[in-house]
Short mmCIF file of C-alpha atoms and ligand atoms in Angstrom, two decimals:
data_model
loop_
_atom_site.label_atom_id
_atom_site.label_comp_id
_atom_site.label_asym_id
_atom_site.label_seq_id
_atom_site.Cartn_x
_atom_site.Cartn_y
_atom_site.Cartn_z
CA MET A 673 126.82 89.27 125.32
CA GLY A 674 125.91 90.89 128.63
CA TYR A 675 122.39 89.98 128.95
CA GLU A 676 120.87 89.84 132.48
CA ASN A 677 117.21 89.30 131.94
CA ILE A 678 117.07 87.14 128.80
CA LEU A 679 118.67 84.13 127.32
CA VAL A 680 119.81 84.49 123.70
CA GLU A 681 120.97 81.49 121.87
CA THR A 682 120.86 79.97 118.23
CA ASN A 683 120.33 76.66 116.79
CA GLY A 684 121.20 76.72 113.14
CA ARG A 685 119.18 79.54 111.55
CA VAL A 686 116.79 79.75 114.57
CA GLY A 687 117.46 82.41 117.22
CA VAL A 688 115.71 81.83 120.56
CA ILE A 689 115.14 84.42 122.99
CA THR A 690 114.13 83.33 126.48
CA LEU A 691 112.64 85.84 128.72
CA HIS A 692 114.55 85.01 132.14
CA ARG A 693 113.47 86.95 135.28
CA PRO A 694 112.33 83.74 137.19
CA LYS A 695 111.91 85.26 140.52
CA ALA A 696 109.38 87.86 139.29
CA LEU A 697 107.59 85.49 136.72
CA ASN A 698 109.43 87.25 133.87
CA ALA A 699 107.99 90.72 134.55
CA LEU A 700 108.95 92.86 131.87
CA ASN A 701 111.18 95.90 133.02
CA SER A 702 112.92 98.42 131.01
CA ALA A 703 116.07 96.56 131.35
CA LEU A 704 114.74 93.24 129.80
CA ILE A 705 112.90 95.25 126.91
CA ALA A 706 116.12 97.06 126.04
CA GLU A 707 118.13 93.86 126.12
CA LEU A 708 115.17 92.37 123.86
CA ASN A 709 115.41 95.08 121.42
CA ARG A 710 119.06 94.47 121.30
CA ALA A 711 118.77 90.69 120.66
CA LEU A 712 116.07 91.49 117.80
CA ASP A 713 118.35 94.08 116.21
CA GLY A 714 121.11 91.53 116.29
CA PHE A 715 118.83 88.50 114.86
CA GLU A 716 117.40 90.79 112.12
CA THR A 717 120.76 91.95 110.68
CA ASP A 718 122.22 88.50 111.22
CA ALA A 719 122.26 86.85 107.61
CA GLY A 720 122.34 83.39 109.09
CA ILE A 721 119.24 83.61 110.88
CA SER A 722 115.86 83.19 109.36
CA THR A 723 113.39 82.97 112.29
CA VAL A 724 113.22 83.88 116.01
CA ILE A 725 111.57 81.88 119.06
CA LEU A 726 110.48 83.94 121.85
CA THR A 727 109.62 82.17 124.98
CA GLY A 728 109.71 82.10 128.81
CA SER A 729 109.60 79.56 131.49
CA GLU A 730 107.04 76.67 132.08
CA ARG A 731 105.11 78.84 134.70
CA ALA A 732 105.35 82.11 132.91
CA PHE A 733 105.90 83.66 129.43
CA ALA A 734 105.61 86.86 131.19
CA ALA A 735 103.36 88.33 133.83
CA GLY A 736 103.33 91.61 132.41
CA ALA A 737 105.14 94.88 132.71
CA ASP A 738 106.82 95.25 135.96
CA ILE A 739 104.42 96.69 138.22
CA LYS A 740 107.00 97.54 141.09
CA GLU A 741 108.91 99.73 138.29
CA MET A 742 105.78 101.45 137.13
CA GLN A 743 104.11 102.06 140.42
CA GLY A 744 105.85 105.52 141.03
CA LEU A 745 105.58 106.94 137.21
CA GLY A 746 103.67 109.86 136.62
CA PHE A 747 102.14 111.42 133.46
CA PRO A 748 104.74 114.19 132.44
CA GLY A 749 107.41 111.66 132.73
CA THR A 750 105.70 108.80 130.85
CA TYR A 751 104.79 111.18 128.36
CA SER A 752 108.10 113.11 127.75
CA ASP A 753 110.00 109.34 127.88
CA ASP A 754 107.56 107.92 125.36
CA PHE A 755 107.24 105.11 127.97
CA ILE A 756 106.21 101.70 126.18
CA THR A 757 107.05 102.88 122.78
CA SER A 758 110.12 100.77 123.02
CA TRP A 759 108.02 97.66 123.35
CA GLU A 760 106.92 97.95 119.94
CA ARG A 761 110.20 96.99 118.41
CA LEU A 762 109.23 93.52 118.24
CA SER A 763 106.11 94.38 115.75
CA ARG A 764 108.52 95.68 113.51
CA PHE A 765 110.71 92.64 113.44
CA ARG A 766 110.98 91.59 109.88
CA LYS A 767 111.80 87.90 109.97
CA PRO A 768 109.06 85.62 111.36
CA ALA A 769 108.77 85.42 115.22
CA ILE A 770 107.22 82.54 116.87
CA ALA A 771 105.89 83.09 120.45
CA ALA A 772 106.08 79.77 122.48
CA VAL A 773 103.93 80.39 125.47
CA ALA A 774 103.66 78.41 128.72
CA GLY A 775 102.09 79.58 131.86
CA TYR A 776 101.06 83.20 132.57
CA ALA A 777 101.12 85.62 129.34
CA LEU A 778 99.29 88.42 131.09
CA GLY A 779 99.39 92.15 130.25
CA GLY A 780 102.50 93.37 128.41
CA GLY A 781 103.29 89.41 128.21
CA CYS A 782 100.24 88.83 126.02
CA GLU A 783 100.60 91.76 124.15
CA LEU A 784 104.30 90.80 123.23
CA ALA A 785 102.83 87.34 122.28
CA MET A 786 100.42 89.07 120.24
CA MET A 787 103.31 90.90 118.35
CA CYS A 788 104.85 87.82 117.42
CA ASP A 789 103.64 85.94 113.87
CA ILE A 790 102.89 82.49 115.17
CA LEU A 791 101.41 82.07 118.62
CA LEU A 792 101.91 78.22 119.94
CA ALA A 793 100.45 77.78 123.36
CA ALA A 794 101.13 74.88 125.78
CA ASP A 795 98.35 73.63 127.65
CA ASN A 796 98.92 75.27 130.83
CA ALA A 797 98.94 78.94 129.24
CA ARG A 798 96.84 81.47 130.48
CA PHE A 799 96.26 84.71 128.58
CA GLY A 800 94.94 87.95 129.77
CA GLN A 801 94.82 91.68 129.86
CA PRO A 802 94.54 92.36 133.55
CA GLU A 803 95.54 96.08 133.68
CA ILE A 804 91.82 97.17 134.50
CA GLN A 805 92.57 95.72 137.84
CA LEU A 806 95.70 98.02 138.42
CA GLY A 807 93.61 101.31 137.26
CA ILE A 808 95.34 101.42 133.91
CA ILE A 809 94.55 99.87 130.38
CA PRO A 810 96.72 97.65 128.15
CA GLY A 811 99.51 100.10 126.72
CA ALA A 812 101.48 97.78 124.32
CA GLY A 813 98.41 97.37 121.55
CA GLY A 814 96.46 94.79 123.67
CA SER A 815 93.19 96.50 123.21
CA GLN A 816 93.82 96.54 119.57
CA ARG A 817 95.51 93.32 118.73
CA LEU A 818 93.43 91.22 121.23
CA THR A 819 90.32 92.61 119.49
CA ARG A 820 91.50 91.93 116.08
CA ALA A 821 92.48 88.36 117.18
CA VAL A 822 89.07 87.34 119.21
CA GLY A 823 86.55 89.89 118.34
CA LYS A 824 85.02 92.51 120.31
CA ALA A 825 82.73 90.32 122.67
CA LYS A 826 85.73 88.54 124.21
CA ALA A 827 88.24 91.28 124.05
CA MET A 828 85.71 93.58 125.79
CA GLU A 829 85.24 91.09 128.57
CA MET A 830 88.84 90.59 129.28
CA CYS A 831 89.80 94.39 129.06
CA LEU A 832 86.93 95.51 131.20
CA THR A 833 87.04 92.59 133.96
CA GLY A 834 90.72 91.24 133.60
CA ARG A 835 89.17 87.60 132.98
CA THR A 836 92.08 85.25 131.66
CA LEU A 837 91.55 82.85 128.86
CA THR A 838 92.60 79.21 129.21
CA ALA A 839 94.94 77.80 126.36
CA SER A 840 91.85 75.64 124.90
CA GLU A 841 89.70 79.01 125.09
CA ALA A 842 92.65 80.97 123.26
CA ASP A 843 92.62 78.22 120.71
CA MET A 844 88.88 78.04 120.15
CA TYR A 845 88.79 82.05 119.98
CA GLY A 846 91.58 82.05 117.48
CA LEU A 847 94.17 83.80 119.66
CA VAL A 848 96.76 81.03 119.28
CA SER A 849 97.59 78.79 116.24
CA ARG A 850 97.82 75.69 118.21
CA VAL A 851 97.90 74.07 121.73
CA VAL A 852 100.35 71.49 122.47
CA PRO A 853 101.33 69.51 125.79
CA LEU A 854 103.76 71.56 127.97
CA ALA A 855 106.39 68.98 127.66
CA ASP A 856 106.30 69.15 123.82
CA LEU A 857 106.34 73.22 123.51
CA PRO A 858 110.10 73.78 123.00
CA ALA A 859 110.23 71.11 120.47
CA GLU A 860 106.89 72.07 118.70
CA ALA A 861 108.30 75.64 118.52
CA MET A 862 111.80 74.47 117.20
CA LYS A 863 109.88 72.40 114.53
CA VAL A 864 107.81 75.16 113.14
CA ALA A 865 110.98 77.46 113.27
CA GLU A 866 113.03 74.97 111.54
CA THR A 867 110.28 74.35 108.69
CA ILE A 868 110.21 78.16 107.98
CA ALA A 869 114.10 78.41 108.16
CA ASN A 870 114.32 75.84 105.39
CA LEU A 871 112.19 77.82 103.33
CA SER A 872 113.36 80.92 101.09
CA LEU A 873 113.93 83.76 103.44
CA PRO A 874 112.74 86.46 100.88
CA SER A 875 109.52 84.69 100.46
CA VAL A 876 108.83 84.01 104.05
CA MET A 877 109.44 87.73 104.90
CA MET A 878 107.05 89.04 102.00
CA ALA A 879 104.50 86.44 103.17
CA LYS A 880 104.83 88.02 106.81
CA GLU A 881 104.66 91.70 105.45
CA SER A 882 101.67 90.58 103.07
CA VAL A 883 99.34 88.97 106.05
CA ASN A 884 100.24 92.08 108.41
CA ARG A 885 99.25 94.39 105.70
CA ALA A 886 95.63 92.72 106.05
CA PHE A 887 95.36 94.70 109.37
CA GLU A 888 96.36 97.89 107.85
CA THR A 889 94.63 98.58 104.71
CA THR A 890 91.54 97.81 102.28
CA LEU A 891 91.06 94.85 100.76
CA SER A 892 91.63 95.83 97.21
CA GLU A 893 94.80 97.84 98.25
CA GLY A 894 95.91 94.83 100.20
CA ILE A 895 95.44 92.49 97.25
CA ARG A 896 97.42 95.18 94.94
CA PHE A 897 100.24 94.80 97.56
CA GLU A 898 100.10 91.02 97.75
CA ARG A 899 100.21 90.80 93.82
CA ARG A 900 103.50 93.00 93.55
CA LEU A 901 105.18 91.02 96.06
CA PHE A 902 104.07 87.75 94.44
CA GLN A 903 105.45 89.21 90.97
CA ALA A 904 108.74 90.40 92.59
CA LEU A 905 109.21 86.99 94.05
CA PHE A 906 109.74 85.74 90.38
CA ALA A 907 112.89 87.82 90.34
CA THR A 908 114.49 85.46 92.82
CA LEU A 909 116.65 82.46 92.25
CA ASP A 910 114.78 80.53 94.98
CA GLN A 911 111.72 80.69 92.79
CA LYS A 912 113.85 79.12 90.10
CA GLU A 913 115.11 76.60 92.70
CA GLY A 914 111.69 75.91 94.08
CA MET A 915 109.78 75.24 91.02
CA GLY A 916 112.73 73.52 89.18
CA ALA A 917 112.83 71.16 92.23
CA PHE A 918 109.23 70.46 92.03
CA ALA A 919 109.53 69.70 88.22
CA GLU A 920 112.46 67.50 88.91
CA LYS A 921 110.88 65.63 91.61
CA ARG A 922 113.53 66.50 94.42
CA SER A 923 113.91 68.86 97.49
CA PRO A 924 114.55 72.23 96.90
CA ASN A 925 117.85 73.74 98.28
CA PHE A 926 117.04 77.67 98.80
CA ASN A 927 119.77 79.75 99.02
CA ASN A 928 117.61 83.08 100.06
CA ARG A 929 118.56 84.99 96.85
C1 HXC B 1646 106.14 92.70 138.92
C2 HXC B 1646 105.47 90.62 139.61
C3 HXC B 1646 104.54 90.67 138.38
C4 HXC B 1646 104.44 91.79 137.69
C5 HXC B 1646 104.61 88.94 139.35
N1 HXC B 1646 105.54 89.45 139.84
N2 HXC B 1646 103.95 89.66 138.30
N3 HXC B 1646 106.20 91.65 139.89
N4 HXC B 1646 105.33 92.85 138.08
N5 HXC B 1646 103.84 92.01 136.60
C6 HXC B 1646 106.41 88.90 141.04
C7 HXC B 1646 105.33 89.01 142.21
O1 HXC B 1646 105.43 90.08 142.94
C8 HXC B 1646 106.30 87.76 143.26
O2 HXC B 1646 107.44 88.64 143.67
C9 HXC B 1646 106.67 87.00 142.16
O3 HXC B 1646 106.60 87.59 140.90
C10 HXC B 1646 105.94 85.71 141.96
O4 HXC B 1646 104.54 86.07 142.05
P1 HXC B 1646 103.38 85.66 142.82
O5 HXC B 1646 102.25 86.62 142.89
O6 HXC B 1646 103.82 85.40 144.34
O7 HXC B 1646 102.76 84.45 142.18
P2 HXC B 1646 101.36 83.49 141.99
O8 HXC B 1646 100.65 83.76 143.58
O9 HXC B 1646 101.63 82.47 141.35
O10 HXC B 1646 100.46 84.66 141.11
C11 HXC B 1646 100.87 84.71 139.79
C12 HXC B 1646 100.08 85.72 139.18
C13 HXC B 1646 100.31 87.07 139.87
C14 HXC B 1646 98.63 85.58 138.97
C15 HXC B 1646 100.61 86.08 137.80
O11 HXC B 1646 101.80 87.24 140.22
C16 HXC B 1646 99.82 88.49 139.28
O12 HXC B 1646 98.65 88.69 139.34
N6 HXC B 1646 100.78 89.13 138.81
C17 HXC B 1646 100.34 90.58 138.14
C18 HXC B 1646 99.97 90.36 136.79
C19 HXC B 1646 99.35 91.78 136.15
O13 HXC B 1646 98.70 92.35 136.75
N7 HXC B 1646 99.92 92.01 134.92
C20 HXC B 1646 99.98 93.13 134.21
C21 HXC B 1646 100.87 93.93 134.48
S1 HXC B 1646 100.49 95.58 133.73
P3 HXC B 1646 107.85 88.54 145.19
O14 HXC B 1646 109.23 89.42 145.30
O15 HXC B 1646 106.74 89.02 145.84
O16 HXC B 1646 108.18 87.04 145.35
C22 HXC B 1646 101.05 95.65 132.24
C23 HXC B 1646 100.65 96.92 131.59
C24 HXC B 1646 101.33 96.68 130.17
O17 HXC B 1646 101.56 94.57 131.80
C25 HXC B 1646 101.46 97.95 129.89
C26 HXC B 1646 102.15 97.89 128.38
C27 HXC B 1646 103.17 97.16 128.39
#
């Protein structure tokens, strides 16, 4: 459907978006971000899709925002055009998003990966916020999400020096959920996506909303929020199906209602 910088496919109830600017290590230019947002809009409203995988190539998830495109920008323009705000679309995606990261995830690439809900890394993945080496700082949430993920000590060193993390460091520090061999990354990501896609979509979406609320509110308000969603799920047919299936010792057949 007219995409030039990404590939968009579906596999059953799973949508797959592959960043695809191979000559530029998937550097994220405004055309790519607009296409990504369009693909996310489509998957979000498609009742046939439950979850999305965002991935790149074996060499690069994305080596950051397109430096050549940014090079000539000035302050009044970035301000009046609200430069970078359009990148936040992924963080507002309501269905689960799985980042399958191989190779470089730098700058805006690391930021996009951190906007996803589950981050799977290949053993060759490298994560970093090297913007400081260009005379700027992270602009799509890197200093905030990285700090929440790995803590101040690691985030400061990465943001102040541009040091990159290996996949095993990222695993040890809690930035990724798991590291898998490079060759296994697509299949592992699909396995996770299919596991989620076979569950009840309302419960999956509410679980995502509830975990994300932990970053935005106090413990008591977060627990209250969780409780209301928990109670609301007893209004779904899928709660009856899930518990009924358990009692009858069979697999559930969820209908997302
Ligand atoms: C534009 C990029 C690019 C980028 C790589 N390329 N990264 N183009 N923007 N971010 C291009 C190179 O110019 C080159 O094109 C081609 O991709 C291959 O890259 P090489 O540098 O030749 O590859 P290699 O020697 O293997 O080095 C890989 C690399 C290096 C370590 C990833 O490319 C690199 O340091 N890239 C920049 C990383 C970075 O600073 N990212 C943060 C960007 S700022 P040609 O045409 O020469 O072959 C950012 C801000 C976010 O993300 C703000 C909010 C979103």
